[in-house]
Amino acid sequence: MTSVLTTPSADARAAATERLAALATPPGALGRLGDLAVWVAACQGQVPPAPVDSVRLVIFAGDHGVAGHGVSAFPPAITGAMVRTFLLGKAGVSALADAHGVAVRVLDLGVDEDFADLPDDVRSALTAHKVRRGSGAIHLEDALTADETHAALEAGAAVAHEEIAAGAQLLISGDMGIGNTTPAAALVAAGLGVPASEVVGRGTGIDDAALLHKTTVIDAALVRAGARTDDPVETLAALGSADLAASTGFLLTAAREGVPVLLDGLMSVACALTADRIAPGAAQWFAAGHRSTEPAQSLALSKLGLEPLLDLGLRLGEGSGAVAAVPVVRSATALLRDVALLSELGV
């Protein structure tokens, strides 16, 4: 995967900024909605921007070996159960997606089961890009082999191409995997060069003792990975997982293809940080949907220069915070497109 990418259109950004200033609204009255609208126009390369009708969410699912080592409040078996819930359209993000017209696709990249109970066509679509069953416990071993890491990155790239070909104007990467805040926090710690104590959070709601243990696990993983964390792809192999590597490839490809992305919580942002390490400048194609309760997410967003659109105390994951922010993106775009210009008022 090459690191060459373009940036959102500077000409469209300038024209959108000029149009924003000329709207029949008081100067600065639209606040951050105006800034968001300018970003959408720059990403689309046109002013006024087109309506953001086609939004597509891909949920990358996978199990994590570290989940069996006391870092999560829930057992790993929940991952597979939640994948089935997504397929039924009954998860939290499913309700939000239905409310806001967002297409949802779930993929098993590394869930530690085979879904043999599902109909063949459903199972085939779900596992089409599967890399392995579960990822290694990162404090004891690498999450992935080098070949698996590249396979996961390429899987994410292929999925992004498929979603773009289906007409996506805005992409979202979601997540499902018990224990996944541990490797995600480790990716952020490695990317920023900070200790576990600065990135560790409570995930699905662990107590103080488990939080301390989780900190120790992440520190051990960082020590084990050593200097390999200087390389973002090596970092994915040592500290990530199949689903996180695929999400990284998905975000990279969106940026390379010039399709904007609305980021979700810690997992999405950890992958965005890694994508930007692989291809500096990729973050210009990303906007932050919401601020999660995980400290690693806020640190990574600060590094990427992104300010969340929503701050609702969400820690659901799944892509839910980003989906909840979709109406904000659509609202911003509509304002820049449909509000009259001051010059048209005839006063």
Short mmCIF file of C-alpha atoms in Angstrom, two decimals:
data_model
loop_
_atom_site.label_atom_id
_atom_site.label_comp_id
_atom_site.label_asym_id
_atom_site.label_seq_id
_atom_site.Cartn_x
_atom_site.Cartn_y
_atom_site.Cartn_z
CA MET A 1 0.00 0.00 0.00
CA THR A 2 1.56 3.27 -1.11
CA SER A 3 1.53 6.37 1.08
CA VAL A 4 0.71 8.84 -1.70
CA LEU A 5 -2.57 10.69 -1.32
CA THR A 6 -4.18 13.94 -2.34
CA THR A 7 -5.69 16.52 -0.02
CA PRO A 8 -9.21 17.97 0.00
CA SER A 9 -9.55 20.67 -2.64
CA ALA A 10 -7.97 23.96 -1.59
CA ASP A 11 -9.91 25.79 -4.31
CA ALA A 12 -13.22 24.36 -3.10
CA ARG A 13 -12.29 25.19 0.50
CA ALA A 14 -11.60 28.80 -0.46
CA ALA A 15 -14.81 29.07 -2.47
CA ALA A 16 -16.83 27.49 0.35
CA THR A 17 -15.31 29.87 2.89
CA GLU A 18 -16.22 32.79 0.64
CA ARG A 19 -19.77 31.50 0.22
CA LEU A 20 -20.12 30.97 3.98
CA ALA A 21 -19.14 34.59 4.60
CA ALA A 22 -21.67 35.74 1.99
CA LEU A 23 -24.69 33.87 3.41
CA ALA A 24 -27.64 35.81 4.76
CA THR A 25 -26.61 35.02 8.33
CA PRO A 26 -24.70 37.12 10.85
CA PRO A 27 -20.91 36.69 10.59
CA GLY A 28 -19.86 33.56 12.49
CA ALA A 29 -23.44 32.73 13.42
CA LEU A 30 -23.20 29.16 12.14
CA GLY A 31 -20.23 28.42 14.39
CA ARG A 32 -18.71 25.00 13.85
CA LEU A 33 -21.50 24.04 11.47
CA GLY A 34 -19.94 26.49 9.04
CA ASP A 35 -16.49 24.94 9.47
CA LEU A 36 -17.94 21.46 8.94
CA ALA A 37 -19.74 22.58 5.79
CA VAL A 38 -16.51 23.99 4.38
CA TRP A 39 -14.77 20.66 5.07
CA VAL A 40 -17.51 18.72 3.28
CA ALA A 41 -17.27 21.04 0.28
CA ALA A 42 -13.48 20.70 0.18
CA CYS A 43 -13.76 16.90 0.33
CA GLN A 44 -16.36 16.89 -2.45
CA GLY A 45 -14.40 19.43 -4.48
CA GLN A 46 -17.52 21.45 -5.22
CA VAL A 47 -19.40 24.51 -3.98
CA PRO A 48 -22.14 24.46 -3.00
CA PRO A 49 -21.71 20.90 -1.68
CA ALA A 50 -24.03 18.10 -2.74
CA PRO A 51 -26.42 16.60 -0.16
CA VAL A 52 -24.76 13.83 1.84
CA ASP A 53 -27.36 11.17 1.11
CA SER A 54 -25.30 7.97 0.94
CA VAL A 55 -23.60 7.21 4.25
CA ARG A 56 -22.24 3.71 4.73
CA LEU A 57 -21.04 2.08 7.96
CA VAL A 58 -18.85 -1.03 8.06
CA ILE A 59 -18.51 -2.79 11.42
CA PHE A 60 -15.24 -4.72 11.67
CA ALA A 61 -15.58 -7.53 14.22
CA GLY A 62 -12.88 -9.58 15.88
CA ASP A 63 -11.86 -11.25 19.12
CA HIS A 64 -8.77 -10.35 21.10
CA GLY A 65 -6.62 -12.79 23.03
CA VAL A 66 -6.09 -10.23 25.75
CA ALA A 67 -9.82 -10.40 26.60
CA GLY A 68 -9.10 -13.66 28.39
CA HIS A 69 -6.72 -11.88 30.78
CA GLY A 70 -8.99 -9.76 32.95
CA VAL A 71 -9.19 -6.53 30.96
CA SER A 72 -12.92 -6.57 30.16
CA ALA A 73 -16.15 -6.63 32.12
CA PHE A 74 -17.70 -9.06 29.61
CA PRO A 75 -16.73 -12.53 28.31
CA PRO A 76 -15.40 -12.96 24.75
CA ALA A 77 -18.50 -14.94 23.74
CA ILE A 78 -20.39 -11.64 23.58
CA THR A 79 -18.56 -10.74 20.35
CA GLY A 80 -20.25 -13.46 18.30
CA ALA A 81 -23.60 -12.80 19.95
CA MET A 82 -23.40 -9.13 19.03
CA VAL A 83 -22.44 -9.94 15.45
CA ARG A 84 -25.68 -11.93 15.18
CA THR A 85 -27.53 -8.97 16.68
CA PHE A 86 -26.12 -6.67 13.99
CA LEU A 87 -27.24 -9.12 11.34
CA LEU A 88 -30.75 -9.01 12.82
CA GLY A 89 -30.67 -5.20 12.82
CA LYS A 90 -31.34 -5.05 16.55
CA ALA A 91 -28.17 -3.48 18.02
CA GLY A 92 -27.86 0.07 19.31
CA VAL A 93 -26.17 1.25 16.14
CA SER A 94 -28.84 -0.51 14.07
CA ALA A 95 -31.54 1.69 15.61
CA LEU A 96 -29.51 4.83 14.98
CA ALA A 97 -28.70 3.80 11.42
CA ASP A 98 -32.35 3.12 10.67
CA ALA A 99 -33.27 6.53 12.07
CA HIS A 100 -30.72 8.34 9.95
CA GLY A 101 -30.68 6.35 6.71
CA VAL A 102 -27.20 4.86 7.13
CA ALA A 103 -26.40 1.56 5.42
CA VAL A 104 -24.81 -1.01 7.75
CA ARG A 105 -22.51 -3.91 6.90
CA VAL A 106 -20.84 -6.21 9.44
CA LEU A 107 -17.73 -8.27 8.68
CA ASP A 108 -15.95 -10.95 10.69
CA LEU A 109 -12.21 -10.34 10.44
CA GLY A 110 -11.16 -12.29 13.51
CA VAL A 111 -14.05 -13.54 15.61
CA ASP A 112 -13.14 -16.72 17.47
CA GLU A 113 -15.93 -18.82 15.97
CA ASP A 114 -17.13 -19.97 12.56
CA PHE A 115 -20.84 -18.95 12.64
CA ALA A 116 -21.80 -22.41 11.40
CA ASP A 117 -25.41 -21.81 12.53
CA LEU A 118 -25.97 -19.05 9.99
CA PRO A 119 -27.38 -19.63 6.50
CA ASP A 120 -24.61 -20.26 3.98
CA ASP A 121 -25.12 -17.01 2.07
CA VAL A 122 -25.13 -14.90 5.24
CA ARG A 123 -22.09 -16.69 6.64
CA SER A 124 -20.23 -16.36 3.34
CA ALA A 125 -20.79 -12.60 3.20
CA LEU A 126 -19.92 -12.18 6.89
CA THR A 127 -16.64 -14.11 6.74
CA ALA A 128 -15.53 -13.21 3.20
CA HIS A 129 -12.51 -11.29 4.52
CA LYS A 130 -11.77 -13.34 7.66
CA VAL A 131 -8.08 -13.39 8.54
CA ARG A 132 -7.99 -15.66 11.60
CA ARG A 133 -9.95 -16.78 14.67
CA GLY A 134 -9.01 -14.34 17.41
CA SER A 135 -5.83 -12.30 17.72
CA GLY A 136 -2.86 -12.93 19.98
CA ALA A 137 -2.79 -11.68 23.58
CA ILE A 138 -0.64 -8.60 22.99
CA HIS A 139 1.18 -8.60 26.33
CA LEU A 140 2.41 -12.14 25.62
CA GLU A 141 2.70 -12.40 21.83
CA ASP A 142 2.11 -10.55 18.60
CA ALA A 143 -1.51 -9.98 17.67
CA LEU A 144 -0.87 -11.00 14.06
CA THR A 145 1.85 -12.37 11.83
CA ALA A 146 3.27 -10.07 9.16
CA ASP A 147 1.27 -11.89 6.48
CA GLU A 148 -1.94 -11.62 8.51
CA THR A 149 -1.36 -7.91 9.07
CA HIS A 150 -1.01 -7.23 5.37
CA ALA A 151 -4.01 -9.46 4.60
CA ALA A 152 -6.13 -7.48 7.06
CA LEU A 153 -4.97 -4.14 5.64
CA GLU A 154 -5.79 -5.31 2.13
CA ALA A 155 -9.17 -6.62 3.28
CA GLY A 156 -10.03 -3.20 4.67
CA ALA A 157 -8.90 -1.59 1.43
CA ALA A 158 -11.04 -3.96 -0.64
CA VAL A 159 -14.09 -3.25 1.53
CA ALA A 160 -13.58 0.51 1.18
CA HIS A 161 -13.43 0.13 -2.61
CA GLU A 162 -16.66 -1.89 -2.49
CA GLU A 163 -18.47 0.72 -0.38
CA ILE A 164 -17.24 3.59 -2.57
CA ALA A 165 -18.36 1.71 -5.68
CA ALA A 166 -21.77 1.37 -4.04
CA GLY A 167 -21.99 5.16 -3.96
CA ALA A 168 -20.74 6.11 -0.51
CA GLN A 169 -20.37 9.86 -0.03
CA LEU A 170 -19.37 9.46 3.62
CA LEU A 171 -17.89 6.37 5.29
CA ILE A 172 -17.91 5.24 8.92
CA SER A 173 -15.85 2.44 10.48
CA GLY A 174 -17.49 0.66 13.40
CA ASP A 175 -16.17 -2.00 15.75
CA MET A 176 -17.20 -5.07 17.71
CA GLY A 177 -14.87 -7.11 19.85
CA ILE A 178 -14.77 -7.76 23.58
CA GLY A 179 -11.49 -6.42 24.98
CA ASN A 180 -10.82 -4.22 21.96
CA THR A 181 -10.15 -1.05 23.95
CA THR A 182 -6.92 -2.65 25.19
CA PRO A 183 -5.19 -3.09 21.80
CA ALA A 184 -6.69 0.21 20.60
CA ALA A 185 -5.25 2.06 23.60
CA ALA A 186 -1.93 0.31 23.00
CA LEU A 187 -1.94 1.54 19.37
CA VAL A 188 -2.51 5.08 20.59
CA ALA A 189 0.19 4.82 23.26
CA ALA A 190 2.64 3.50 20.66
CA GLY A 191 1.68 6.16 18.12
CA LEU A 192 2.04 9.01 20.59
CA GLY A 193 4.95 7.62 22.58
CA VAL A 194 3.15 7.77 25.93
CA PRO A 195 2.79 5.22 28.76
CA ALA A 196 -0.29 3.12 29.40
CA SER A 197 -1.30 5.27 32.36
CA GLU A 198 -2.14 8.13 29.96
CA VAL A 199 -4.33 6.10 27.62
CA VAL A 200 -6.05 3.40 29.65
CA GLY A 201 -9.81 3.65 30.18
CA ARG A 202 -12.63 1.59 31.63
CA GLY A 203 -13.93 0.21 28.33
CA THR A 204 -17.27 -1.47 28.99
CA GLY A 205 -17.10 -0.55 32.69
CA ILE A 206 -14.30 -2.32 34.56
CA ASP A 207 -13.66 -1.57 38.23
CA ASP A 208 -10.58 0.06 39.76
CA ALA A 209 -8.67 -3.20 40.25
CA ALA A 210 -9.27 -4.27 36.66
CA LEU A 211 -8.27 -0.79 35.45
CA LEU A 212 -4.93 -1.09 37.22
CA HIS A 213 -4.45 -4.56 35.75
CA LYS A 214 -5.34 -3.30 32.27
CA THR A 215 -2.70 -0.58 32.65
CA THR A 216 -0.10 -3.20 33.55
CA VAL A 217 -1.11 -5.34 30.56
CA ILE A 218 -0.76 -2.44 28.11
CA ASP A 219 2.61 -1.41 29.57
CA ALA A 220 3.82 -5.02 29.21
CA ALA A 221 2.63 -5.06 25.60
CA LEU A 222 4.49 -1.84 24.83
CA VAL A 223 7.68 -3.16 26.41
CA ARG A 224 7.36 -6.41 24.48
CA ALA A 225 6.87 -4.59 21.18
CA GLY A 226 9.89 -2.36 21.84
CA ALA A 227 11.30 -0.37 18.93
CA ARG A 228 8.91 -2.02 16.49
CA THR A 229 6.40 0.66 17.47
CA ASP A 230 8.42 3.13 15.37
CA ASP A 231 6.85 1.47 12.32
CA PRO A 232 3.04 1.77 12.13
CA VAL A 233 2.51 -1.51 10.26
CA GLU A 234 4.78 -3.36 12.71
CA THR A 235 2.76 -1.70 15.48
CA LEU A 236 -0.44 -3.21 14.08
CA ALA A 237 1.17 -6.65 14.01
CA ALA A 238 2.52 -6.43 17.54
CA LEU A 239 -0.29 -4.58 19.30
CA GLY A 240 -3.38 -4.53 17.08
CA SER A 241 -5.73 -7.21 15.77
CA ALA A 242 -7.24 -8.36 12.49
CA ASP A 243 -10.27 -6.09 12.85
CA LEU A 244 -8.22 -3.03 13.80
CA ALA A 245 -5.79 -3.59 10.94
CA ALA A 246 -8.69 -3.95 8.51
CA SER A 247 -10.26 -0.75 9.81
CA THR A 248 -6.92 0.99 9.28
CA GLY A 249 -6.79 -0.23 5.68
CA PHE A 250 -10.39 0.94 5.22
CA LEU A 251 -9.58 4.46 6.45
CA LEU A 252 -6.39 4.65 4.40
CA THR A 253 -8.21 3.73 1.24
CA ALA A 254 -11.01 6.20 1.87
CA ALA A 255 -8.42 8.97 2.17
CA ARG A 256 -6.59 7.81 -0.94
CA GLU A 257 -9.84 7.71 -2.90
CA GLY A 258 -10.92 11.14 -1.64
CA VAL A 259 -13.98 9.96 0.27
CA PRO A 260 -14.51 11.61 3.67
CA VAL A 261 -14.84 9.57 6.86
CA LEU A 262 -16.73 10.29 10.06
CA LEU A 263 -14.77 8.71 12.89
CA ASP A 264 -16.40 7.00 15.85
CA GLY A 265 -14.86 6.16 19.23
CA LEU A 266 -11.52 4.83 20.43
CA MET A 267 -11.13 1.96 17.97
CA SER A 268 -11.93 4.08 14.93
CA VAL A 269 -9.68 6.91 16.11
CA ALA A 270 -6.80 4.57 17.01
CA CYS A 271 -6.99 3.23 13.47
CA ALA A 272 -7.19 6.77 12.06
CA LEU A 273 -4.04 7.69 14.00
CA THR A 274 -2.31 4.60 12.60
CA ALA A 275 -3.52 5.38 9.08
CA ASP A 276 -2.14 8.89 9.38
CA ARG A 277 1.19 7.45 10.53
CA ILE A 278 1.28 5.22 7.44
CA ALA A 279 0.18 8.00 5.08
CA PRO A 280 0.74 11.42 6.65
CA GLY A 281 -2.09 13.75 5.71
CA ALA A 282 -4.78 11.08 5.70
CA ALA A 283 -6.42 12.81 8.67
CA GLN A 284 -7.46 15.70 6.43
CA TRP A 285 -10.18 13.37 5.11
CA PHE A 286 -11.46 12.55 8.61
CA ALA A 287 -13.92 14.32 10.91
CA ALA A 288 -14.59 13.23 14.50
CA GLY A 289 -18.18 12.18 15.10
CA HIS A 290 -18.08 12.21 18.90
CA ARG A 291 -15.91 12.21 21.98
CA SER A 292 -15.94 8.90 23.82
CA THR A 293 -15.17 8.42 27.50
CA GLU A 294 -11.82 6.75 26.70
CA PRO A 295 -8.81 9.04 27.37
CA ALA A 296 -6.84 7.50 24.50
CA GLN A 297 -9.44 8.73 22.03
CA SER A 298 -9.15 12.35 23.17
CA LEU A 299 -5.34 12.19 23.04
CA ALA A 300 -5.38 10.77 19.51
CA LEU A 301 -7.96 13.30 18.31
CA SER A 302 -5.79 16.11 19.66
CA LYS A 303 -2.79 14.73 17.77
CA LEU A 304 -4.88 14.53 14.59
CA GLY A 305 -6.20 18.06 15.08
CA LEU A 306 -9.84 16.95 15.19
CA GLU A 307 -12.60 18.36 17.40
CA PRO A 308 -15.58 16.02 18.00
CA LEU A 309 -19.00 17.09 16.76
CA LEU A 310 -20.81 15.50 19.72
CA ASP A 311 -19.91 14.94 23.37
CA LEU A 312 -22.66 12.78 24.87
CA GLY A 313 -20.71 10.48 27.20
CA LEU A 314 -21.17 7.57 24.80
CA ARG A 315 -19.10 4.42 25.19
CA LEU A 316 -21.19 2.01 23.13
CA GLY A 317 -18.84 1.60 20.18
CA GLU A 318 -20.24 -0.10 17.07
CA GLY A 319 -19.98 3.19 15.13
CA SER A 320 -22.92 4.56 17.11
CA GLY A 321 -21.47 7.95 18.01
CA ALA A 322 -20.52 8.68 14.41
CA VAL A 323 -23.94 7.60 13.15
CA ALA A 324 -25.56 9.89 15.74
CA ALA A 325 -23.50 12.75 14.27
CA VAL A 326 -24.61 12.16 10.67
CA PRO A 327 -27.53 14.61 10.95
CA VAL A 328 -25.05 17.28 12.01
CA VAL A 329 -23.03 16.71 8.82
CA ARG A 330 -26.19 16.84 6.74
CA SER A 331 -27.35 19.99 8.53
CA ALA A 332 -24.06 21.77 7.92
CA THR A 333 -24.10 20.81 4.25
CA ALA A 334 -27.70 21.98 3.81
CA LEU A 335 -26.92 25.38 5.33
CA LEU A 336 -24.05 26.08 2.97
CA ARG A 337 -26.06 24.82 0.01
CA ASP A 338 -29.54 26.24 0.61
CA VAL A 339 -29.30 29.46 2.65
CA ALA A 340 -29.70 32.58 0.51
CA LEU A 341 -26.76 34.88 -0.13
CA LEU A 342 -26.93 38.32 1.42
CA SER A 343 -26.56 39.78 -2.07
CA GLU A 344 -29.81 38.07 -3.11
CA LEU A 345 -31.95 39.80 -0.49
CA GLY A 346 -32.15 43.08 -2.39
CA VAL A 347 -31.52 45.21 0.68
#
